PDB file of C-alpha atoms and ligand atoms in Angstrom:
ATOM      1  CA  MET A   1       0.000   0.000   0.000  1.00  0.00           C
ATOM      2  CA  LYS A   2       1.248   3.480  -0.841  1.00  0.00           C
ATOM      3  CA  ALA A   3       2.274   5.419   2.281  1.00  0.00           C
ATOM      4  CA  ALA A   4       0.021   8.385   3.056  1.00  0.00           C
ATOM      5  CA  ALA A   5       1.654  11.704   2.177  1.00  0.00           C
ATOM      6  CA  ILE A   6       2.766  13.919   5.070  1.00  0.00           C
ATOM      7  CA  ARG A   7       2.478  17.665   4.676  1.00  0.00           C
ATOM      8  CA  ILE A   8       3.883  20.273   7.030  1.00  0.00           C
ATOM      9  CA  SER A   9       2.505  23.771   7.496  1.00  0.00           C
ATOM     10  CA  ARG A  10       2.303  26.466  10.137  1.00  0.00           C
ATOM     11  CA  PHE A  11      -0.214  26.328  12.931  1.00  0.00           C
ATOM     12  CA  HIS A  12      -3.181  28.701  12.775  1.00  0.00           C
ATOM     13  CA  ALA A  13      -5.890  29.354  15.350  1.00  0.00           C
ATOM     14  CA  GLY A  14      -8.533  27.334  13.466  1.00  0.00           C
ATOM     15  CA  LEU A  15      -6.531  24.171  14.231  1.00  0.00           C
ATOM     16  CA  MET A  16      -6.613  24.706  17.998  1.00  0.00           C
ATOM     17  CA  PRO A  17      -9.372  22.138  18.772  1.00  0.00           C
ATOM     18  CA  ARG A  18      -7.505  19.368  16.937  1.00  0.00           C
ATOM     19  CA  ILE A  19      -4.161  20.302  18.542  1.00  0.00           C
ATOM     20  CA  LEU A  20      -5.795  20.171  21.985  1.00  0.00           C
ATOM     21  CA  GLU A  21      -7.204  16.751  21.115  1.00  0.00           C
ATOM     22  CA  ILE A  22      -3.777  15.429  20.079  1.00  0.00           C
ATOM     23  CA  GLU A  23      -2.301  16.975  23.226  1.00  0.00           C
ATOM     24  CA  THR A  24      -4.792  15.249  25.540  1.00  0.00           C
ATOM     25  CA  LEU A  25      -4.285  11.901  23.816  1.00  0.00           C
ATOM     26  CA  SER A  26      -0.507  12.267  24.005  1.00  0.00           C
ATOM     27  CA  PHE A  27      -0.088  13.732  27.495  1.00  0.00           C
ATOM     28  CA  PRO A  28      -3.210  12.620  29.414  1.00  0.00           C
ATOM     29  CA  GLU A  29      -1.715  13.571  32.790  1.00  0.00           C
ATOM     30  CA  ASP A  30      -0.493  17.088  32.042  1.00  0.00           C
ATOM     31  CA  PRO A  31      -1.688  18.426  28.682  1.00  0.00           C
ATOM     32  CA  TYR A  32      -0.731  21.995  27.833  1.00  0.00           C
ATOM     33  CA  PRO A  33      -3.754  24.281  28.241  1.00  0.00           C
ATOM     34  CA  GLU A  34      -5.054  26.297  25.311  1.00  0.00           C
ATOM     35  CA  ALA A  35      -3.663  29.517  26.803  1.00  0.00           C
ATOM     36  CA  LEU A  36      -0.132  28.123  26.631  1.00  0.00           C
ATOM     37  CA  PHE A  37      -0.529  27.147  22.976  1.00  0.00           C
ATOM     38  CA  ARG A  38      -1.732  30.686  22.305  1.00  0.00           C
ATOM     39  CA  GLN A  39       1.346  32.088  24.016  1.00  0.00           C
ATOM     40  CA  TYR A  40       3.627  29.947  21.857  1.00  0.00           C
ATOM     41  CA  GLN A  41       1.701  30.942  18.756  1.00  0.00           C
ATOM     42  CA  ALA A  42       2.435  34.573  19.636  1.00  0.00           C
ATOM     43  CA  ARG A  43       6.062  34.007  20.676  1.00  0.00           C
ATOM     44  CA  CYS A  44       7.294  31.386  18.207  1.00  0.00           C
ATOM     45  CA  PRO A  45       4.924  31.357  15.223  1.00  0.00           C
ATOM     46  CA  GLU A  46       7.482  30.354  12.557  1.00  0.00           C
ATOM     47  CA  LEU A  47       8.177  26.956  14.073  1.00  0.00           C
ATOM     48  CA  PHE A  48       4.802  26.097  15.531  1.00  0.00           C
ATOM     49  CA  LEU A  49       4.159  23.449  12.877  1.00  0.00           C
ATOM     50  CA  VAL A  50       1.421  20.963  12.146  1.00  0.00           C
ATOM     51  CA  ALA A  51       1.642  17.770  10.092  1.00  0.00           C
ATOM     52  CA  ARG A  52      -1.194  16.434   7.996  1.00  0.00           C
ATOM     53  CA  ARG A  53      -1.188  12.769   7.076  1.00  0.00           C
ATOM     54  CA  GLY A  54      -3.714  11.578   4.542  1.00  0.00           C
ATOM     55  CA  GLY A  55      -5.405  14.960   4.904  1.00  0.00           C
ATOM     56  CA  GLU A  56      -5.920  14.680   8.669  1.00  0.00           C
ATOM     57  CA  VAL A  57      -3.996  16.791  11.205  1.00  0.00           C
ATOM     58  CA  ALA A  58      -1.823  14.100  12.765  1.00  0.00           C
ATOM     59  CA  GLY A  59       0.730  15.937  14.883  1.00  0.00           C
ATOM     60  CA  TYR A  60       2.333  19.184  15.899  1.00  0.00           C
ATOM     61  CA  SER A  61       5.652  20.542  17.117  1.00  0.00           C
ATOM     62  CA  ILE A  62       6.710  23.809  18.698  1.00  0.00           C
ATOM     63  CA  THR A  63      10.261  25.155  18.620  1.00  0.00           C
ATOM     64  CA  CYS A  64      11.442  28.543  19.847  1.00  0.00           C
ATOM     65  CA  ALA A  65      14.737  29.958  18.608  1.00  0.00           C
ATOM     66  CA  HIS A  66      16.777  32.827  19.958  1.00  0.00           C
ATOM     67  CA  GLY A  67      20.136  33.690  18.432  1.00  0.00           C
ATOM     68  CA  SER A  68      22.275  30.578  18.109  1.00  0.00           C
ATOM     69  CA  ARG A  69      20.076  28.484  20.407  1.00  0.00           C
ATOM     70  CA  ALA A  70      16.708  26.829  20.034  1.00  0.00           C
ATOM     71  CA  GLU A  71      14.459  24.722  22.219  1.00  0.00           C
ATOM     72  CA  LEU A  72      12.017  22.033  21.167  1.00  0.00           C
ATOM     73  CA  ILE A  73       9.087  22.934  23.402  1.00  0.00           C
ATOM     74  CA  SER A  74       6.813  20.041  22.487  1.00  0.00           C
ATOM     75  CA  ILE A  75       6.118  17.435  19.826  1.00  0.00           C
ATOM     76  CA  ALA A  76       3.209  15.006  19.713  1.00  0.00           C
ATOM     77  CA  VAL A  77       1.556  12.711  17.189  1.00  0.00           C
ATOM     78  CA  ALA A  78      -1.976  11.287  17.481  1.00  0.00           C
ATOM     79  CA  PRO A  79      -1.752   7.579  18.373  1.00  0.00           C
ATOM     80  CA  PRO A  80      -3.265   6.200  15.111  1.00  0.00           C
ATOM     81  CA  HIS A  81      -0.637   8.094  13.107  1.00  0.00           C
ATOM     82  CA  ARG A  82       2.446   7.012  15.061  1.00  0.00           C
ATOM     83  CA  ARG A  83       5.424   5.172  13.527  1.00  0.00           C
ATOM     84  CA  ALA A  84       4.553   6.570  10.119  1.00  0.00           C
ATOM     85  CA  GLY A  85       7.223   9.267   9.982  1.00  0.00           C
ATOM     86  CA  VAL A  86       5.058  12.187  11.150  1.00  0.00           C
ATOM     87  CA  ALA A  87       7.355  13.336  13.987  1.00  0.00           C
ATOM     88  CA  GLN A  88      10.330  12.810  11.704  1.00  0.00           C
ATOM     89  CA  ALA A  89       8.817  15.090   9.055  1.00  0.00           C
ATOM     90  CA  LEU A  90       8.138  17.782  11.682  1.00  0.00           C
ATOM     91  CA  LEU A  91      11.672  17.566  13.058  1.00  0.00           C
ATOM     92  CA  ASP A  92      13.303  17.526   9.614  1.00  0.00           C
ATOM     93  CA  ARG A  93      11.430  20.692   8.639  1.00  0.00           C
ATOM     94  CA  THR A  94      12.353  22.345  11.931  1.00  0.00           C
ATOM     95  CA  ILE A  95      16.039  21.471  11.689  1.00  0.00           C
ATOM     96  CA  ARG A  96      16.237  22.740   8.118  1.00  0.00           C
ATOM     97  CA  ALA A  97      14.814  26.095   9.243  1.00  0.00           C
ATOM     98  CA  LEU A  98      17.100  26.282  12.280  1.00  0.00           C
ATOM     99  CA  ARG A  99      20.191  25.610  10.149  1.00  0.00           C
ATOM    100  CA  ARG A 100      19.154  28.356   7.747  1.00  0.00           C
ATOM    101  CA  SER A 101      18.848  30.824  10.598  1.00  0.00           C
ATOM    102  CA  GLY A 102      22.238  29.938  12.092  1.00  0.00           C
ATOM    103  CA  VAL A 103      21.149  28.021  15.183  1.00  0.00           C
ATOM    104  CA  ARG A 104      23.849  25.792  16.622  1.00  0.00           C
ATOM    105  CA  ASP A 105      22.497  24.306  19.855  1.00  0.00           C
ATOM    106  CA  PHE A 106      19.095  22.615  19.697  1.00  0.00           C
ATOM    107  CA  ASP A 107      17.945  21.633  23.202  1.00  0.00           C
ATOM    108  CA  LEU A 108      15.029  19.800  24.739  1.00  0.00           C
ATOM    109  CA  MET A 109      13.829  18.302  27.999  1.00  0.00           C
ATOM    110  CA  VAL A 110      12.143  14.916  28.083  1.00  0.00           C
ATOM    111  CA  ARG A 111      10.633  12.832  30.873  1.00  0.00           C
ATOM    112  CA  VAL A 112      12.791   9.874  31.886  1.00  0.00           C
ATOM    113  CA  SER A 113       9.738   7.648  31.318  1.00  0.00           C
ATOM    114  CA  SER A 114       9.182   8.810  27.701  1.00  0.00           C
ATOM    115  CA  VAL A 115      11.007   5.878  26.182  1.00  0.00           C
ATOM    116  CA  PRO A 116       9.619   6.302  22.613  1.00  0.00           C
ATOM    117  CA  ALA A 117      10.498   9.981  22.611  1.00  0.00           C
ATOM    118  CA  ILE A 118      14.029   9.358  23.899  1.00  0.00           C
ATOM    119  CA  ALA A 119      14.510   6.734  21.152  1.00  0.00           C
ATOM    120  CA  PHE A 120      13.231   9.194  18.557  1.00  0.00           C
ATOM    121  CA  TYR A 121      15.556  11.960  19.753  1.00  0.00           C
ATOM    122  CA  ALA A 122      18.595   9.678  20.019  1.00  0.00           C
ATOM    123  CA  ARG A 123      18.049   8.444  16.484  1.00  0.00           C
ATOM    124  CA  ASN A 124      18.035  12.079  15.400  1.00  0.00           C
ATOM    125  CA  GLY A 125      21.395  12.866  16.973  1.00  0.00           C
ATOM    126  CA  PHE A 126      20.253  14.359  20.293  1.00  0.00           C
ATOM    127  CA  VAL A 127      22.690  13.445  23.056  1.00  0.00           C
ATOM    128  CA  LYS A 128      21.798  13.139  26.753  1.00  0.00           C
ATOM    129  CA  ARG A 129      23.574  15.833  28.759  1.00  0.00           C
ATOM    130  CA  ARG A 130      22.207  15.579  32.284  1.00  0.00           C
ATOM    131  CA  ALA A 131      19.238  14.481  34.347  1.00  0.00           C
ATOM    132  CA  VAL A 132      17.329  17.094  36.344  1.00  0.00           C
ATOM    133  CA  ARG A 133      15.631  15.658  39.412  1.00  0.00           C
ATOM    134  CA  ARG A 134      11.983  16.614  39.999  1.00  0.00           C
ATOM    135  CA  TYR A 135      11.908  18.704  36.829  1.00  0.00           C
ATOM    136  CA  TYR A 136       8.203  18.104  36.185  1.00  0.00           C
ATOM    137  CA  PRO A 137       5.378  19.231  38.508  1.00  0.00           C
ATOM    138  CA  ASP A 138       4.527  15.613  39.389  1.00  0.00           C
ATOM    139  CA  GLY A 139       8.091  15.063  40.596  1.00  0.00           C
ATOM    140  CA  GLU A 140       9.405  13.106  37.624  1.00  0.00           C
ATOM    141  CA  ALA A 141      12.975  13.703  36.487  1.00  0.00           C
ATOM    142  CA  GLY A 142      13.737  15.290  33.140  1.00  0.00           C
ATOM    143  CA  ILE A 143      16.610  14.594  30.799  1.00  0.00           C
ATOM    144  CA  HIS A 144      18.265  17.481  28.993  1.00  0.00           C
ATOM    145  CA  MET A 145      19.244  16.470  25.453  1.00  0.00           C
ATOM    146  CA  ARG A 146      21.059  18.527  22.834  1.00  0.00           C
ATOM    147  CA  LYS A 147      21.733  18.261  19.140  1.00  0.00           C
ATOM    148  CA  THR A 148      24.550  20.381  17.748  1.00  0.00           C
ATOM    149  CA  LEU A 149      23.750  21.638  14.259  1.00  0.00           C
ATOM    150  CA  GLU A 150      26.672  22.159  11.918  1.00  0.00           C
TER     151      GLU A 150
HETATM  152  C1  LIG T 201       7.595  10.429  20.343  1.00  0.00           C
HETATM  153  C2  LIG T 201       6.572  10.645  19.201  1.00  0.00           C
HETATM  154  C3  LIG T 201       6.423  12.149  18.961  1.00  0.00           C
HETATM  155  C4  LIG T 201       7.145   9.961  17.916  1.00  0.00           C
HETATM  156  O1  LIG T 201       6.224  10.252  16.842  1.00  0.00           O
HETATM  157  P1  LIG T 201       6.085   9.313  15.535  1.00  0.00           P
HETATM  158  O2  LIG T 201       5.428  10.113  14.476  1.00  0.00           O
HETATM  159  O3  LIG T 201       5.469   8.026  15.929  1.00  0.00           O
HETATM  160  O4  LIG T 201       7.630   9.067  15.173  1.00  0.00           O
HETATM  161  P2  LIG T 201       8.194   8.670  13.725  1.00  0.00           P
HETATM  162  O5  LIG T 201       7.275   7.704  13.052  1.00  0.00           O
HETATM  163  O6  LIG T 201       8.532   9.887  12.960  1.00  0.00           O
HETATM  164  O7  LIG T 201       9.528   7.899  14.176  1.00  0.00           O
HETATM  165  C5  LIG T 201      10.790   8.129  13.600  1.00  0.00           C
HETATM  166  C6  LIG T 201      11.784   7.179  14.264  1.00  0.00           C
HETATM  167  O8  LIG T 201      11.907   7.465  15.677  1.00  0.00           O
HETATM  168  C7  LIG T 201      12.052   6.237  16.404  1.00  0.00           C
HETATM  169  N1  LIG T 201      10.839   5.954  17.201  1.00  0.00           N
HETATM  170  C8  LIG T 201       9.647   6.608  17.135  1.00  0.00           C
HETATM  171  N2  LIG T 201       8.761   6.058  18.001  1.00  0.00           N
HETATM  172  C9  LIG T 201       9.418   5.052  18.611  1.00  0.00           C
HETATM  173  C10 LIG T 201       9.026   4.080  19.578  1.00  0.00           C
HETATM  174  N3  LIG T 201       7.762   4.051  20.089  1.00  0.00           N
HETATM  175  N4  LIG T 201       9.947   3.176  19.995  1.00  0.00           N
HETATM  176  C11 LIG T 201      11.197   3.173  19.498  1.00  0.00           C
HETATM  177  N5  LIG T 201      11.635   4.049  18.533  1.00  0.00           N
HETATM  178  C12 LIG T 201      10.743   4.987  18.116  1.00  0.00           C
HETATM  179  C13 LIG T 201      12.198   5.147  15.349  1.00  0.00           C
HETATM  180  O9  LIG T 201      13.576   5.063  15.019  1.00  0.00           O
HETATM  181  C14 LIG T 201      11.379   5.711  14.189  1.00  0.00           C
HETATM  182  O10 LIG T 201      11.732   5.170  12.938  1.00  0.00           O
HETATM  183  P3  LIG T 201      11.093   3.765  12.457  1.00  0.00           P
HETATM  184  O11 LIG T 201       9.601   3.850  12.683  1.00  0.00           O
HETATM  185  O12 LIG T 201      11.470   3.703  11.000  1.00  0.00           O
HETATM  186  O13 LIG T 201      11.737   2.714  13.301  1.00  0.00           O
HETATM  187  C15 LIG T 201       5.214   9.974  19.540  1.00  0.00           C
HETATM  188  O14 LIG T 201       5.441   8.651  20.022  1.00  0.00           O
HETATM  189  C16 LIG T 201       4.381  10.728  20.587  1.00  0.00           C
HETATM  190  O15 LIG T 201       3.627  11.631  20.254  1.00  0.00           O
HETATM  191  N6  LIG T 201       4.516  10.330  21.866  1.00  0.00           N
HETATM  192  C17 LIG T 201       3.754  10.962  22.956  1.00  0.00           C
HETATM  193  C18 LIG T 201       4.186  12.383  23.185  1.00  0.00           C
HETATM  194  C19 LIG T 201       5.645  12.518  23.572  1.00  0.00           C
HETATM  195  O16 LIG T 201       6.185  11.739  24.361  1.00  0.00           O
HETATM  196  N7  LIG T 201       6.284  13.566  23.015  1.00  0.00           N
HETATM  197  C20 LIG T 201       7.641  13.931  23.338  1.00  0.00           C
HETATM  198  C21 LIG T 201       7.634  14.727  24.585  1.00  0.00           C
HETATM  199  S1  LIG T 201       9.210  15.417  24.971  1.00  0.00           S
END
């Protein structure tokens, strides 16, 4: 069967209900509230991206860049669309844009329990730098990972 095409575009306010749905499915314990998504839309609109797969909004990612540094704020893919390259397409588009704008250090924090996410980041060249105890509000530790862009 032909793989469904994945298309990347910028987030716009009309997509908010679907992004909130993906968020709740992906982070049932601590989904970002709508107000936070709105803040990121205002602060980091260029790299607040959505991915459509087979016409349906399947995932989103948010990255904020400042000077030579950038942070991956969040990335999530709706469960039925996972392992189909959606997160990869979002990250590839983001990294291309960051390279063009001269970013060198691309950082993120991930929960120690997010095994799929850690595997995804490691495959993409993010390296674990340190663990931060009780980083998340529920007390879980976070891992700081960084990819250095040439
Ligand atoms: C992590 C997440 C974003 C990955 O999205 P995805 O669209 O399924 O990822 P992709 O299909 O693009 O995966 C690309 C590669 O990453 C790795 N990978 C992705 N998911 C993986 C998993 N569950 N286990 C192991 N490796 C995984 C694989 O190498 C994969 O390539 P392959 O499928 O050819 O083996 C998704 O699982 C998700 O939304 N999880 C819940 C939210 C979350 O934890 N977000 C990160 C918070 S910091």
